[in-house]
Coordinates of C-alpha atoms in Angstrom, one line a residue:
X1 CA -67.4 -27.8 65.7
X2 CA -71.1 -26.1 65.1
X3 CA -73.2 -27.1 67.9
X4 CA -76.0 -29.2 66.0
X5 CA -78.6 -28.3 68.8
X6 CA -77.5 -24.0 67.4
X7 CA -77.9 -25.6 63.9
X8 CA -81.3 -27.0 64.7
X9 CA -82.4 -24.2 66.2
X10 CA -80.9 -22.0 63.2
X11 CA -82.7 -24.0 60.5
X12 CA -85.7 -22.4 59.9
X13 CA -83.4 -19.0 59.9
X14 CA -81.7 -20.8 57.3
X15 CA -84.3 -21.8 55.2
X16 CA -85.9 -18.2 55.2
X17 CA -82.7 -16.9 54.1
X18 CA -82.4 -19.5 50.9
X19 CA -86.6 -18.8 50.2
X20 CA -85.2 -14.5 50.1
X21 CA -82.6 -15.2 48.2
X22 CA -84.8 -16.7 45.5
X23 CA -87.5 -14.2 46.0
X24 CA -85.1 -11.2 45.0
X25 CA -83.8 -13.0 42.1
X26 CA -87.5 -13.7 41.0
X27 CA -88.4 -9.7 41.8
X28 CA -85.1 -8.5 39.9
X29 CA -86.6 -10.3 36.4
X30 CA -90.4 -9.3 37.4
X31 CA -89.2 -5.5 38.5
X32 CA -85.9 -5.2 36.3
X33 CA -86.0 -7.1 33.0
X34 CA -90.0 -7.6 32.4
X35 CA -91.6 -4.2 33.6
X36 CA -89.2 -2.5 30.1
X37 CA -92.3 -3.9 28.3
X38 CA -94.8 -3.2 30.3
X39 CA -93.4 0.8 29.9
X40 CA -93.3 0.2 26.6
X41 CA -95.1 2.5 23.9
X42 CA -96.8 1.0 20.6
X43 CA -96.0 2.4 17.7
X44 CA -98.5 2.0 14.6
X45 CA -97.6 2.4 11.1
X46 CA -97.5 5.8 9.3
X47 CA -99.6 6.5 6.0
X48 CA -97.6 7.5 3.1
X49 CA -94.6 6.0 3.7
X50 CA -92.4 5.1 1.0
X51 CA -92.8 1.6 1.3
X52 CA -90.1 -1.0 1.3
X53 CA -90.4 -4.1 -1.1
X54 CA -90.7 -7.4 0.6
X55 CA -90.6 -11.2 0.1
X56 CA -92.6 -13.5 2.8
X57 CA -90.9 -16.9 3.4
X58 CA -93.6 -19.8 4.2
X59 CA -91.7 -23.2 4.8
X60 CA -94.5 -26.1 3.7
X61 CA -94.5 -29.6 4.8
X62 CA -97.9 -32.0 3.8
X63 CA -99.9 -28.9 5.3
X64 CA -103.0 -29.2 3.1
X65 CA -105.4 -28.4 5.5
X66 CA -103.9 -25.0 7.2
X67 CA -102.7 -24.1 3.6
X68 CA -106.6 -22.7 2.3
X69 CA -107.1 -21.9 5.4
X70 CA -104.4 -19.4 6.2
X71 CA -102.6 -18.1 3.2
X72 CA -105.3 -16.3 1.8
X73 CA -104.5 -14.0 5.3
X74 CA -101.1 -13.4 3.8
X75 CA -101.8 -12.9 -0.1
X76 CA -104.0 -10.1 0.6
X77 CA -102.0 -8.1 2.9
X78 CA -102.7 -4.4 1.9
X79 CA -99.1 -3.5 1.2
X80 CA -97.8 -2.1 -2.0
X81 CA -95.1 -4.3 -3.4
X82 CA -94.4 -7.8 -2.2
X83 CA -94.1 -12.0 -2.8
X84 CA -95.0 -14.9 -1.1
X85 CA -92.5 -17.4 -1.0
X86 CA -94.0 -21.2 -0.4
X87 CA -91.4 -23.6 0.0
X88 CA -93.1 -26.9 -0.3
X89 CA -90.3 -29.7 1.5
X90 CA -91.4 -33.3 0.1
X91 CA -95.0 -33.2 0.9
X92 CA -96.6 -36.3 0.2
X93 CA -100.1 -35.1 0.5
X94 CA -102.4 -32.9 -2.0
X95 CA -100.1 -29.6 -0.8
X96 CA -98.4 -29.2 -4.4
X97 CA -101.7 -29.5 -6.1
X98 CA -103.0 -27.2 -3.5
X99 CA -100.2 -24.1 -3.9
X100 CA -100.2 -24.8 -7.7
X101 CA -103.9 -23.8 -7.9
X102 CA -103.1 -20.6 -5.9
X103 CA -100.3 -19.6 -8.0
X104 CA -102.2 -19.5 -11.0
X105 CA -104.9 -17.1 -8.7
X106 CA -102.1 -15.1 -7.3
X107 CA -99.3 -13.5 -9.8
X108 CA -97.3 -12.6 -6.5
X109 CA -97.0 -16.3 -4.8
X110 CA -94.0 -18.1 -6.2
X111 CA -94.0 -21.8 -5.1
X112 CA -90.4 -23.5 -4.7
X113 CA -90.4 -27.5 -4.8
X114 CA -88.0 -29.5 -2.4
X115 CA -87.8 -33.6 -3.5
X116 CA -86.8 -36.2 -1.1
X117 CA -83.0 -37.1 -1.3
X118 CA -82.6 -40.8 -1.0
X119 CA -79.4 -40.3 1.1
X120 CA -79.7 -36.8 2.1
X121 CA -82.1 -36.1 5.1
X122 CA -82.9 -32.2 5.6
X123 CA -84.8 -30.3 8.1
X124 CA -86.4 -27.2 8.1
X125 CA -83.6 -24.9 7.6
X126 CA -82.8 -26.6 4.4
X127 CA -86.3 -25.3 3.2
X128 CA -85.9 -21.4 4.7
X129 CA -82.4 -20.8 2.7
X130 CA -83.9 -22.5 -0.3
X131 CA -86.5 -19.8 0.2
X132 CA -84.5 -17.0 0.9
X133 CA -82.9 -17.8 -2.2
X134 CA -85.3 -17.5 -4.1
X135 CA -86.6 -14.7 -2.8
X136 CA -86.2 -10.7 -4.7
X137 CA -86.4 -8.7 -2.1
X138 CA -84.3 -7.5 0.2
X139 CA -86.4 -7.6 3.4
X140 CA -87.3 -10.7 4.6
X141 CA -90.6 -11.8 6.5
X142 CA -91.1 -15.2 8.2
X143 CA -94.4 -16.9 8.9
X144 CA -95.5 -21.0 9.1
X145 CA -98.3 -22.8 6.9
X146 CA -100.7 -22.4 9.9
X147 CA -100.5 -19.0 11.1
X148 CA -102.8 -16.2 10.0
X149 CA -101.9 -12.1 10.4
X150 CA -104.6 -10.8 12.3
X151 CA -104.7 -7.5 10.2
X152 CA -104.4 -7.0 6.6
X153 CA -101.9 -4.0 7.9
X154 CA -99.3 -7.0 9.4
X155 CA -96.8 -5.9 6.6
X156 CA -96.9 -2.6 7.3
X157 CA -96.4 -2.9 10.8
X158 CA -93.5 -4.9 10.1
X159 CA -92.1 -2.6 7.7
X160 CA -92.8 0.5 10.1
X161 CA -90.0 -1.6 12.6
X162 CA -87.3 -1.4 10.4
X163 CA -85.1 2.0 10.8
X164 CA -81.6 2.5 9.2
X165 CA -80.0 0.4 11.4
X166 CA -82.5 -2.4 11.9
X167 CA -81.7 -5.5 10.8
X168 CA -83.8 -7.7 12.5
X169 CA -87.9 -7.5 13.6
X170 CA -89.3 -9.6 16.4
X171 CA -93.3 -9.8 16.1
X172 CA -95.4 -11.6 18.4
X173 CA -97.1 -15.1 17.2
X174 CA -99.6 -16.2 19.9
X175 CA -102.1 -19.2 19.5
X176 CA -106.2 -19.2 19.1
X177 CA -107.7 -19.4 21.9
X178 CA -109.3 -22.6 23.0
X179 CA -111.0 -24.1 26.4
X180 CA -108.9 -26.9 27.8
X181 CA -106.2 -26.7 30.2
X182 CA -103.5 -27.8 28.0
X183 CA -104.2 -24.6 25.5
X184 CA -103.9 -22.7 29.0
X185 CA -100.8 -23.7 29.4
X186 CA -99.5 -23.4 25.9
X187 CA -101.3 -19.8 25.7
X188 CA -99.4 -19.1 29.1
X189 CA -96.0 -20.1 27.8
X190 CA -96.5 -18.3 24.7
X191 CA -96.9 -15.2 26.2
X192 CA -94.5 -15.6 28.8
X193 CA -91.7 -16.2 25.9
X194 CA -93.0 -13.7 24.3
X195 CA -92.2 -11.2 27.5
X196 CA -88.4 -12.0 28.1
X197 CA -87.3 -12.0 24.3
X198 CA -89.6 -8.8 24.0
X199 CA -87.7 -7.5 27.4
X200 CA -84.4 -8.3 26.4
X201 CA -84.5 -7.2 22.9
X202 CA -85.7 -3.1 24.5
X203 CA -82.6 -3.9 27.1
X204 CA -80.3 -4.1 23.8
X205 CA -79.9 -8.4 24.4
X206 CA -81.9 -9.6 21.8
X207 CA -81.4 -14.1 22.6
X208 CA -84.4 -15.1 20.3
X209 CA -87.3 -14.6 18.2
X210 CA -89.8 -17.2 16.7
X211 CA -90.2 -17.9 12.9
X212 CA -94.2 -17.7 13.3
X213 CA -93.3 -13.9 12.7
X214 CA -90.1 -12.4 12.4
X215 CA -88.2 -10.3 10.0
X216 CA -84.9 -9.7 9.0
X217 CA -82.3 -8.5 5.9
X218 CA -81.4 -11.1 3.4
X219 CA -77.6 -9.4 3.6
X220 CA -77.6 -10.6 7.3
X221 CA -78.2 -14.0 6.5
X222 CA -75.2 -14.1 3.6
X223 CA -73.2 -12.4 5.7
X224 CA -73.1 -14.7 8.7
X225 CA -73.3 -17.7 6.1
X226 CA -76.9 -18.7 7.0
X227 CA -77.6 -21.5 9.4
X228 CA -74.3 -22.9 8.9
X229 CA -73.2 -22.2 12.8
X230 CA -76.0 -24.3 13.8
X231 CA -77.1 -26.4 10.7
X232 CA -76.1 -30.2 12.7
X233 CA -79.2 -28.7 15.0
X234 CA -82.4 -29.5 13.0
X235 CA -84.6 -26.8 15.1
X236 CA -83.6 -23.3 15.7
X237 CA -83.9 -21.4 12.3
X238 CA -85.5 -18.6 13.9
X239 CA -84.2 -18.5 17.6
X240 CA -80.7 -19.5 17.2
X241 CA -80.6 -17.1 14.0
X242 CA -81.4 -14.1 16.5
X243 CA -79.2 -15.2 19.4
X244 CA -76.4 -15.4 16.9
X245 CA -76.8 -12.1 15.1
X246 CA -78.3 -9.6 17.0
X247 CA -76.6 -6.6 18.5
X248 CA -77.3 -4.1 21.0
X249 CA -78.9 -2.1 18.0
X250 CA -79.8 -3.8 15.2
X251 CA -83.1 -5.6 16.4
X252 CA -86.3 -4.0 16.5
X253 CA -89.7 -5.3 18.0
X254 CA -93.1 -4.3 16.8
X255 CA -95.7 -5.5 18.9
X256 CA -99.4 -3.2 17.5
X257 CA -102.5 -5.4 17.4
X258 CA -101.8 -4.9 13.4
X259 CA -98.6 -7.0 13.8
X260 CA -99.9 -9.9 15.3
X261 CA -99.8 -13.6 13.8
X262 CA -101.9 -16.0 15.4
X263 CA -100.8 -20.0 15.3
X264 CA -102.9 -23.2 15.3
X265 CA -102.1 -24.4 19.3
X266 CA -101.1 -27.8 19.7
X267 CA -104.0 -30.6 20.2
X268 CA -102.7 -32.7 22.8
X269 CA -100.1 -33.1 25.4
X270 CA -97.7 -35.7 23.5
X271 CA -97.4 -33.3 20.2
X272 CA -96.8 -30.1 22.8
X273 CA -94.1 -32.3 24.7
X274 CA -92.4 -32.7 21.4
X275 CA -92.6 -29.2 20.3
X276 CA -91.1 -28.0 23.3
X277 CA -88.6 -30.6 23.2
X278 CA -87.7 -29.4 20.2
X279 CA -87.3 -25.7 21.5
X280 CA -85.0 -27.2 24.4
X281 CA -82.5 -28.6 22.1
X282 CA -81.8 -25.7 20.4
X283 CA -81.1 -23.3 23.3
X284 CA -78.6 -25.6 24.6
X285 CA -76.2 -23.9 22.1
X286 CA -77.5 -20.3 23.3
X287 CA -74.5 -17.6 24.4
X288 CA -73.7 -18.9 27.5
X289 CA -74.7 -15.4 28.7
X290 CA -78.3 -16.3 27.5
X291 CA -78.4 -19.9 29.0
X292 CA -77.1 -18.0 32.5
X293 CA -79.6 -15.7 32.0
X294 CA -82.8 -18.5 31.1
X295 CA -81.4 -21.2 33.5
X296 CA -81.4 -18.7 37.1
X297 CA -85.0 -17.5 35.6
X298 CA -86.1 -20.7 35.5
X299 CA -84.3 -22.5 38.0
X300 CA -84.8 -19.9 40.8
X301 CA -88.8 -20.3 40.1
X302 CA -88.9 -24.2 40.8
X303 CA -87.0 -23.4 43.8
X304 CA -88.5 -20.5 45.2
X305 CA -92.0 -23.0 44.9
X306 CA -90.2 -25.6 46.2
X307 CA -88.9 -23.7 49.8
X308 CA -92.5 -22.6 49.9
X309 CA -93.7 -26.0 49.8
X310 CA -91.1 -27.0 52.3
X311 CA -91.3 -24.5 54.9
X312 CA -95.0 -25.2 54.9
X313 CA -94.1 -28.6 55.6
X314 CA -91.4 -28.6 58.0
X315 CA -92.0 -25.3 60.2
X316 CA -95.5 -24.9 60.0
X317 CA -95.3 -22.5 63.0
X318 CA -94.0 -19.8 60.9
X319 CA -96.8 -20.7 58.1
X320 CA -96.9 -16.4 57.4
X321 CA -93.5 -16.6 56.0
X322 CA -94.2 -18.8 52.9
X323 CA -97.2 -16.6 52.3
X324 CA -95.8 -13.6 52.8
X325 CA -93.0 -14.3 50.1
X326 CA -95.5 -15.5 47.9
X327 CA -98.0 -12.9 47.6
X328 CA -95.2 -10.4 47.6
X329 CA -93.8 -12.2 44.5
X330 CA -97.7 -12.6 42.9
X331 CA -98.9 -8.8 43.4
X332 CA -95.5 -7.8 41.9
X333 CA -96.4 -10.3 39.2
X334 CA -99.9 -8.6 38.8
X335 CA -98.4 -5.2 38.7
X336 CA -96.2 -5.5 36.2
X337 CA -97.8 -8.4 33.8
X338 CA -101.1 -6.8 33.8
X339 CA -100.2 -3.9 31.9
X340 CA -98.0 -6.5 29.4
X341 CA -101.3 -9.2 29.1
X342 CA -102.8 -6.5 27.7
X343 CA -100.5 -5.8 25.2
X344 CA -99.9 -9.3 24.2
X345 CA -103.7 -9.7 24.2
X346 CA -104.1 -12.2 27.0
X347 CA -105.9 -10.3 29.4
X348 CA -107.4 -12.9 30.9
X349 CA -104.7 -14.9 31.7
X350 CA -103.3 -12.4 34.5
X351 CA -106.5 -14.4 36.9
X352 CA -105.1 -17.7 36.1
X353 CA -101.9 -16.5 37.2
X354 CA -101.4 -18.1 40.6
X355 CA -102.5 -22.1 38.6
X356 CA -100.4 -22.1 35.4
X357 CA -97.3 -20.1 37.0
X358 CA -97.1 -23.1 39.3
X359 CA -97.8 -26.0 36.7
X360 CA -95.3 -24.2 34.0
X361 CA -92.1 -23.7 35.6
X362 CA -92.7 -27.4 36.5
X363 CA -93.4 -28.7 33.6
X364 CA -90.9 -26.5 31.4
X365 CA -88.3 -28.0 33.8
X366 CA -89.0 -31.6 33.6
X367 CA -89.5 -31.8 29.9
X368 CA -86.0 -30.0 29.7
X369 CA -84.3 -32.6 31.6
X370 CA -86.1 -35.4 30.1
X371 CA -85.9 -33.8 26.0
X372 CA -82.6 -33.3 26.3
X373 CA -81.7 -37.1 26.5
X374 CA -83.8 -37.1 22.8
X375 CA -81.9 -37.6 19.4
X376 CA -84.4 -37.7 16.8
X377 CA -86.4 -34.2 16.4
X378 CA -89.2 -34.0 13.8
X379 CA -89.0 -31.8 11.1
X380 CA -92.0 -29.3 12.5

């Protein structure tokens, strides 16, 4: 039987051991999986190329206010031939009279109406295949109501992604920038997404994308039969769409300052909560290789924090352990995102670092285990 005065005298051995372990898995994603972005070369968009035709897919649900505000962004993309799509899903505000007055401005937006079904509720992928549809292309492009390109060359850059064996596009959709803590946050998360399904997609294991700006063939989407996999899961139209159809070679990102899509960010915390909720429920049905993958990311973060916080605590004489381990896990951190911020245009972000690291993996993991227990998800 183990001596308990050896096990005692072992524990903080122990508990340095446990903190390593977590370190190196933290440093294999940072070092490993991340740092493929941050090697990453842009590519831009070649003049004179023989353009593809495409059709642009907006899903509309009572958004009368982001509507003149943001599609004007996408009808005058400088690309030679292609269509808006609007789908308008039973708005019940002045959106049809809205899109009706810039159809008969724009010979290229074609509007599609969806009425309430007394006994049939739909969500959001109900109104993306009633778009694809109707679409005439053969290239599909996916934006929301409230998101603007911030080029007039966004289609192009898009385009430019697709090669003969592409048959899907991840873009990049971060928010406006704004000065409270919560869009901190929100802008922190956004970009941090953005870095693993960008990271995985140049290792060949393309899990997600978001709908704020994506691409992919409409002969994809037939063949695999749509949503059908995952229809009974009312979120997940553009995620669980990547994670289950891409291959090792048939997704492409593009990721030029041309191909960006900005997003109106979430006002408060209770409307983020939800979103994110949302975003949880879906990648419960993930591969399994994926939710591994996601869950020791995410996991391994709260508990690295949490040995740091308990060392601290309970052997304070070895205080220069917790801090070692933790600035050797930040400077990796600024080493490899710095070059990334930059990239994904949140430079400024890389100071805030040590705060909303912290605060997120906290966060994302409590409203995890708390959304999960959720039934009803909103349609947006």
């Amino acid at each position: 039987m183990l001596d308990l005065h050896v096990f005692l005298a072992n524990l903080p051995y122990i508990a340095f051991g446990i903190l390593g372990l977590f370190l190196l898995i933290q440093l294999y994603y940072i070092l490993f999986v991340y740092s493929k972005l941050n090697r990453y070369q842009i590519e831009h968009h070649q003049e004179g190329t023989d353009w593809m035709p495409l059709s642009v897919i907006i899903c509309a649900h009572n958004e009368q206010d982001n509507i003149p505000e943001f599609l004007p962004s996408i009808l005058t993309q400088d690309y030679p031939e292609f269509e808006v799509i609007v789908v308008n899903d039973f708005s019940t505000d002045n959106t049809p009279w809205i899109l009706q007055e810039f159809e008969a401005k724009y010979s290229h937006l074609k509007i599609v109406d969806i009425q309430e079904h007394i006994r049939l509720k739909h969500g959001k992928k109900f109104a993306v295949s009633m778009g694809i549809k109707a679409s005439r292309h053969q290239t599909l492009v996916f934006t929301d109501a409230d998101c603007a390109p911030q080029s007039d060359q966004w289609l192009k850059e898009i385009a430019t992604a697709f090669n003969p064996e592409t048959e899907i596009v991840l873009g990049y959709s971060p928010y406006f920038k704004q000065r409270s803590l919560l869009n901190l946050l929100i802008r922190f998360e956004t970009s941090h997404t953005a870095m693993s399904y960008f990271s995985y997609a140049l290792k060949g294991d393309a899990y997600m994308g978001v709908g704020r700006n994506m691409a992919y063939k409409k002969e994809l989407f037939f063949r695999n039969k749509g949503f059908a996999a995952h229809m009974h899961i009312k979120s997940g139209d553009d995620d669980l769409f990547v994670n289950q159809n891409a291959n090792p070679s048939n997704v492409n990102i593009t990721l030029s300052a041309e191909s960006i899509v900005y997003s109106a960010p979430k006002m408060t915390w209770k409307s983020y909560y939800k979103q994110k909720a949302r975003h949880s429920g879906a990648s419960t049905i993930y591969k399994k290789r994926h939710q591994r993958m996601l869950g020791t990311q995410l996991v391994s973060a709260v508990l690295f924090y949490i040995m740091l916080i308990t060392i601290a605590i309970a052997f304070p004489t070895y205080w220069y352990v917790p801090v070692a381990a933790y600035l050797l896990r930040l400077f990796a951190q600024w080493a490899i995102f710095a070059g990334i911020y930059r990239k994904l245009e949140v430079k400024e972000l890389i100071w805030w670092l040590p705060l909303v690291d912290f605060v997120y993996y906290f966060y994302i993991c409590i409203n995890g285990l708390f959304s999960r227990k959720k039934k009803k998800i909103s349609w947006k």
